[in-house]
PDB file of C-alpha atoms in Angstrom:
ATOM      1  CA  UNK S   1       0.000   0.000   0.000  1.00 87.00           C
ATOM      2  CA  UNK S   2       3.047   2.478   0.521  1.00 90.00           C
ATOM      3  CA  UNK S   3       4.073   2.377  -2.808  1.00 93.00           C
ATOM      4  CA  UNK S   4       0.543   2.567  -4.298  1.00 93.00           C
ATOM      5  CA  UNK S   5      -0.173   5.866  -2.455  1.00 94.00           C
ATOM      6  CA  UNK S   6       3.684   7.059  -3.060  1.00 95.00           C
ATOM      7  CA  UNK S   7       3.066   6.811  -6.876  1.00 95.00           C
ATOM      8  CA  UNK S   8      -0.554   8.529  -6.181  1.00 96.00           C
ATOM      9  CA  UNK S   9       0.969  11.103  -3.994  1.00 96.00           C
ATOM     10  CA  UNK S  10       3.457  11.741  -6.793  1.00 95.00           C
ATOM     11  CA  UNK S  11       1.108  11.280 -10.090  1.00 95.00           C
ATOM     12  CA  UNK S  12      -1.608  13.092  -8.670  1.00 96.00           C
ATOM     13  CA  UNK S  13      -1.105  14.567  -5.726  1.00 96.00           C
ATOM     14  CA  UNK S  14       1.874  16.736  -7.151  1.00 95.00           C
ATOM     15  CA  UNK S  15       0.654  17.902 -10.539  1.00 96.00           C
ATOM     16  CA  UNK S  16      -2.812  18.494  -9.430  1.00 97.00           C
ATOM     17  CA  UNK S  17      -1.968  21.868  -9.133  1.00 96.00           C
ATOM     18  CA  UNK S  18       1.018  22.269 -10.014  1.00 95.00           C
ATOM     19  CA  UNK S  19       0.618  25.394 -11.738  1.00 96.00           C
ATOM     20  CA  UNK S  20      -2.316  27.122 -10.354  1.00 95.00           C
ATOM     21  CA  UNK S  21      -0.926  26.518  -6.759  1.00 94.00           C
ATOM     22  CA  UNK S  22       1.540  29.401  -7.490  1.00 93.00           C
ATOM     23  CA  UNK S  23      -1.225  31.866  -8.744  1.00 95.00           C
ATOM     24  CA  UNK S  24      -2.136  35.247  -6.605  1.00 94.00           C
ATOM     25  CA  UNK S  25      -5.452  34.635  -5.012  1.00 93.00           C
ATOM     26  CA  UNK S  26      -6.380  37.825  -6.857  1.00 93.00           C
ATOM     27  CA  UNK S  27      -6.790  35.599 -10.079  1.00 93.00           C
ATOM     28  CA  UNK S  28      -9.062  33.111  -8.143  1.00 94.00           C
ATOM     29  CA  UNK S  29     -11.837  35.847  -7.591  1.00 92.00           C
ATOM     30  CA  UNK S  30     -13.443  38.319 -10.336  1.00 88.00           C
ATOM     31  CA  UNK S  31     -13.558  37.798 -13.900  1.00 91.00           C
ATOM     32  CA  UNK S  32     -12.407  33.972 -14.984  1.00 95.00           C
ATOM     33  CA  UNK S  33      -9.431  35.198 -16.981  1.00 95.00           C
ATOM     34  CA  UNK S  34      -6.679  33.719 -18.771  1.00 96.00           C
ATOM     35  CA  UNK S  35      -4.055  32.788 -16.530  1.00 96.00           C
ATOM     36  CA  UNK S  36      -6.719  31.161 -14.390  1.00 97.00           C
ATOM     37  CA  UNK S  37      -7.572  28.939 -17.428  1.00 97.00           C
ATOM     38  CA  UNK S  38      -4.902  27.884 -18.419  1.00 97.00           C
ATOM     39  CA  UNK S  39      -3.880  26.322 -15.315  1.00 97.00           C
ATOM     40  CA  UNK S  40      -6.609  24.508 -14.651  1.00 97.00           C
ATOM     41  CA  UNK S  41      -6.453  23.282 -18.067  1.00 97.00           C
ATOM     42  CA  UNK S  42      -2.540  22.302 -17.143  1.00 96.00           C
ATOM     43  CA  UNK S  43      -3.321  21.169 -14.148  1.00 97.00           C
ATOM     44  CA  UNK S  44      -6.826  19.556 -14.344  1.00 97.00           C
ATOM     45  CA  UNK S  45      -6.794  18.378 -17.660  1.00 97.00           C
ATOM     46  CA  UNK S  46      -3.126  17.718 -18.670  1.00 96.00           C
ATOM     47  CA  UNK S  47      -2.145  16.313 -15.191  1.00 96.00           C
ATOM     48  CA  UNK S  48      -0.072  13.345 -16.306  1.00 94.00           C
ATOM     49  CA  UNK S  49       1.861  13.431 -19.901  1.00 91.00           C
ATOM     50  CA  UNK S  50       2.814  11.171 -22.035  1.00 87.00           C
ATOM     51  CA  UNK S  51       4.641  12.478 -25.045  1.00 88.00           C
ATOM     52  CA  UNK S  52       1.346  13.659 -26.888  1.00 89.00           C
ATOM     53  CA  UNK S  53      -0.947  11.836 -24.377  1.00 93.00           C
ATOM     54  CA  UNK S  54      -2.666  13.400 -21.606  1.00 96.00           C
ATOM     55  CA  UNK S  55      -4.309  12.266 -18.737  1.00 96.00           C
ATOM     56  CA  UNK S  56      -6.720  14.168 -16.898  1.00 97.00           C
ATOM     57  CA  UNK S  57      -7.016  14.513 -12.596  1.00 97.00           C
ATOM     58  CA  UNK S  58     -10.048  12.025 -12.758  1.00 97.00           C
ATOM     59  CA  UNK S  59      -8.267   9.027 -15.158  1.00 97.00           C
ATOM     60  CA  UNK S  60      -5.290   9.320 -12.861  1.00 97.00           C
ATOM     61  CA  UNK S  61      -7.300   8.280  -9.848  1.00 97.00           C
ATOM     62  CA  UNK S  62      -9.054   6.027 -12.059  1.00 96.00           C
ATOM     63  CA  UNK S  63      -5.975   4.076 -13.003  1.00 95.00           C
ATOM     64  CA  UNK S  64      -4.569   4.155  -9.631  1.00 94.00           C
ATOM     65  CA  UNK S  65      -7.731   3.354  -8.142  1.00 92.00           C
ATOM     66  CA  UNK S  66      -8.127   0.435  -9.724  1.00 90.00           C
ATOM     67  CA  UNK S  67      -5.001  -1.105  -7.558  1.00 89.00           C
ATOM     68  CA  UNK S  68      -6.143   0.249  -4.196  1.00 87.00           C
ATOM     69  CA  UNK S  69      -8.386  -1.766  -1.722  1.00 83.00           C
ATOM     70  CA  UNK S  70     -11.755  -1.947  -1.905  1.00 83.00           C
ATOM     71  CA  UNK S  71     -12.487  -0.480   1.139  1.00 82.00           C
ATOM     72  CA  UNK S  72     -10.400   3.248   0.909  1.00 83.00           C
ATOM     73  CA  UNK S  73      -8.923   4.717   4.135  1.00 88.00           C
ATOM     74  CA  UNK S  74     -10.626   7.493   4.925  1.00 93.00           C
ATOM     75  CA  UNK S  75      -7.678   9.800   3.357  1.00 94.00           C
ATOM     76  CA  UNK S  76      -8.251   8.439   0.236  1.00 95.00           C
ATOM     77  CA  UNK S  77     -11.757   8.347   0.320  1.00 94.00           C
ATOM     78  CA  UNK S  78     -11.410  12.322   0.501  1.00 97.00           C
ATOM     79  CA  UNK S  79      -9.248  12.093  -2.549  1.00 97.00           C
ATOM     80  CA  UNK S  80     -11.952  10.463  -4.476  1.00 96.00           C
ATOM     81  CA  UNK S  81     -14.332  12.912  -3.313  1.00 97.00           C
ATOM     82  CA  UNK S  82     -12.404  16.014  -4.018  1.00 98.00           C
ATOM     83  CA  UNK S  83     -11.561  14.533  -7.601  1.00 98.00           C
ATOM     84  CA  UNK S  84     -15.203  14.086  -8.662  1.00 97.00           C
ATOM     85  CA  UNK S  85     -15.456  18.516  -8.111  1.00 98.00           C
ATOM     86  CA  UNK S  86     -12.056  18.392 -10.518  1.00 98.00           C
ATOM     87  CA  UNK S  87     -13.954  15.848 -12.905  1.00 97.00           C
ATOM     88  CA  UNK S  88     -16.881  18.270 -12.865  1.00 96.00           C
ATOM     89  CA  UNK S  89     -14.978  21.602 -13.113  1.00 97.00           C
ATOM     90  CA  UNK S  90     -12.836  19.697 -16.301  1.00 97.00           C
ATOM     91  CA  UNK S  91     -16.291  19.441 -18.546  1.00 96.00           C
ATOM     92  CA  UNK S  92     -16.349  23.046 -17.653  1.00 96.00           C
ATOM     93  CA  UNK S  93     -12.832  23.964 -18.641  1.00 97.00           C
ATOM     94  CA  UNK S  94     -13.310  21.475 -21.874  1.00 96.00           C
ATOM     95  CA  UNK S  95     -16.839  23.508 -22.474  1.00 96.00           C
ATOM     96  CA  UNK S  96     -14.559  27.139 -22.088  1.00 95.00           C
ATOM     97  CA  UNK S  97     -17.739  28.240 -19.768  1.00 96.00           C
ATOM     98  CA  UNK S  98     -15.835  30.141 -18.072  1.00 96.00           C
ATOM     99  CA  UNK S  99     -19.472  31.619 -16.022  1.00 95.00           C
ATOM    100  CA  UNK S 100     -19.557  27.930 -14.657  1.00 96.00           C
ATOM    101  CA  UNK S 101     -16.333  27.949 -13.843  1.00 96.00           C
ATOM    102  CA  UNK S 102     -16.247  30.726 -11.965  1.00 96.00           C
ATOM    103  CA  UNK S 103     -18.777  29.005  -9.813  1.00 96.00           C
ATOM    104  CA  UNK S 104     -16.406  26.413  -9.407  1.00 96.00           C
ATOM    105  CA  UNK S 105     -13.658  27.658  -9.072  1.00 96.00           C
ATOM    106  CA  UNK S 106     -13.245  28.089  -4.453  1.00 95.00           C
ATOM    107  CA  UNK S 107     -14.234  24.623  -4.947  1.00 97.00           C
ATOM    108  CA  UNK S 108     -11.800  23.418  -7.128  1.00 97.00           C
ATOM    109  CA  UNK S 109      -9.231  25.033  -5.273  1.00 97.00           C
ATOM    110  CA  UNK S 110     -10.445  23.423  -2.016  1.00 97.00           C
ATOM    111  CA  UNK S 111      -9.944  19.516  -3.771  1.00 98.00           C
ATOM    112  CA  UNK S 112      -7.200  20.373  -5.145  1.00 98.00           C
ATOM    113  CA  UNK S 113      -5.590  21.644  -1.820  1.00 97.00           C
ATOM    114  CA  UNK S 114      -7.474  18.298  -0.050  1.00 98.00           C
ATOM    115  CA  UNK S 115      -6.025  16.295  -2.512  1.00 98.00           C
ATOM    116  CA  UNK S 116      -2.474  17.144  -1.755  1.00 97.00           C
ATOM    117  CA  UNK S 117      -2.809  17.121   1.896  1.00 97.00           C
ATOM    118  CA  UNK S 118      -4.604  14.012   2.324  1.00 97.00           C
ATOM    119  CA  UNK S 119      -2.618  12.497   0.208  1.00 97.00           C
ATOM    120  CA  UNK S 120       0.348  13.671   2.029  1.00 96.00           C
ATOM    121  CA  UNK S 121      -0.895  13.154   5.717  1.00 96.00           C
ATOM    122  CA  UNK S 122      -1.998   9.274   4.108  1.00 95.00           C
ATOM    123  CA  UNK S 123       2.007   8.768   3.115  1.00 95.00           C
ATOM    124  CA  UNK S 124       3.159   9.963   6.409  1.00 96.00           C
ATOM    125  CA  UNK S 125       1.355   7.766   8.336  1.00 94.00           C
ATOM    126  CA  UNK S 126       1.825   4.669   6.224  1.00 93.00           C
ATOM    127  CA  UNK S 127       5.732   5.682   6.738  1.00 95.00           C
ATOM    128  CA  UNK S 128       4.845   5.740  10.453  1.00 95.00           C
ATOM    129  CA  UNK S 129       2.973   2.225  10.570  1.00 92.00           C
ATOM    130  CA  UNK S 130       5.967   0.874   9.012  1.00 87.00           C
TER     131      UNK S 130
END
């Protein structure tokens, strides 16, 4: 299970915001502008690469879900939580609404940040348990 959520932690929990983590706040309230767009895009819907493939926040978990227990710990039971607001901000990103985004947007932020520290906290203590 350590290595599982080490390659999660990495795959996911690192480049799930990997660019918009270093925006001003400023650009997370007002007008949905650029900037703002295209790092969710980057983040959200480019989140692992592959030469010319991308992966998006939501087939990362899926493909590292699919290796995990049944039953999640209750970290990772967040995670999969806080990805299904990514999943639904991405068909707004993918849709360039950027009105619905804005609407989504403290949310996204707020899974994004849960996803990183959950899966963080989840790594520590499995390092712990050791």
């Amino acid at each position: 299970m350590l290595e599982q959520v080490a390659a999660l932690k990495h795959d996911l929990g690192k480049y799930v915001a990997w660019t918009s983590a270093n925006l001003e706040d400023a650009v997370w309230t007002g007008p949905v502008d650029d900037e703002l767009v295209s790092a969710l895009c980057a983040d959200l819907l480019a989140t692992r690469t592959h030469g010319e493939s991308k992966e998006a926040a939501w087939e990362v978990w899926r493909s590292h879900r699919a290796s995990l227990p049944e039953a999640l710990e209750p970290e990772l039971a967040a995670v999969e939580v806080a990805v299904g607001v990514l999943e639904d901000a991405g068909a707004c990103l993918r849709r360039g609404d950027r009105e619905a985004l804005a609407a989504k947007r403290s949310a996204v932020r707020e899974a994004q940040m849960t996803i990183r520290a959950q899966l963080r906290g989840l790594h520590r203590r499995l390092l712990r348990e050791r």
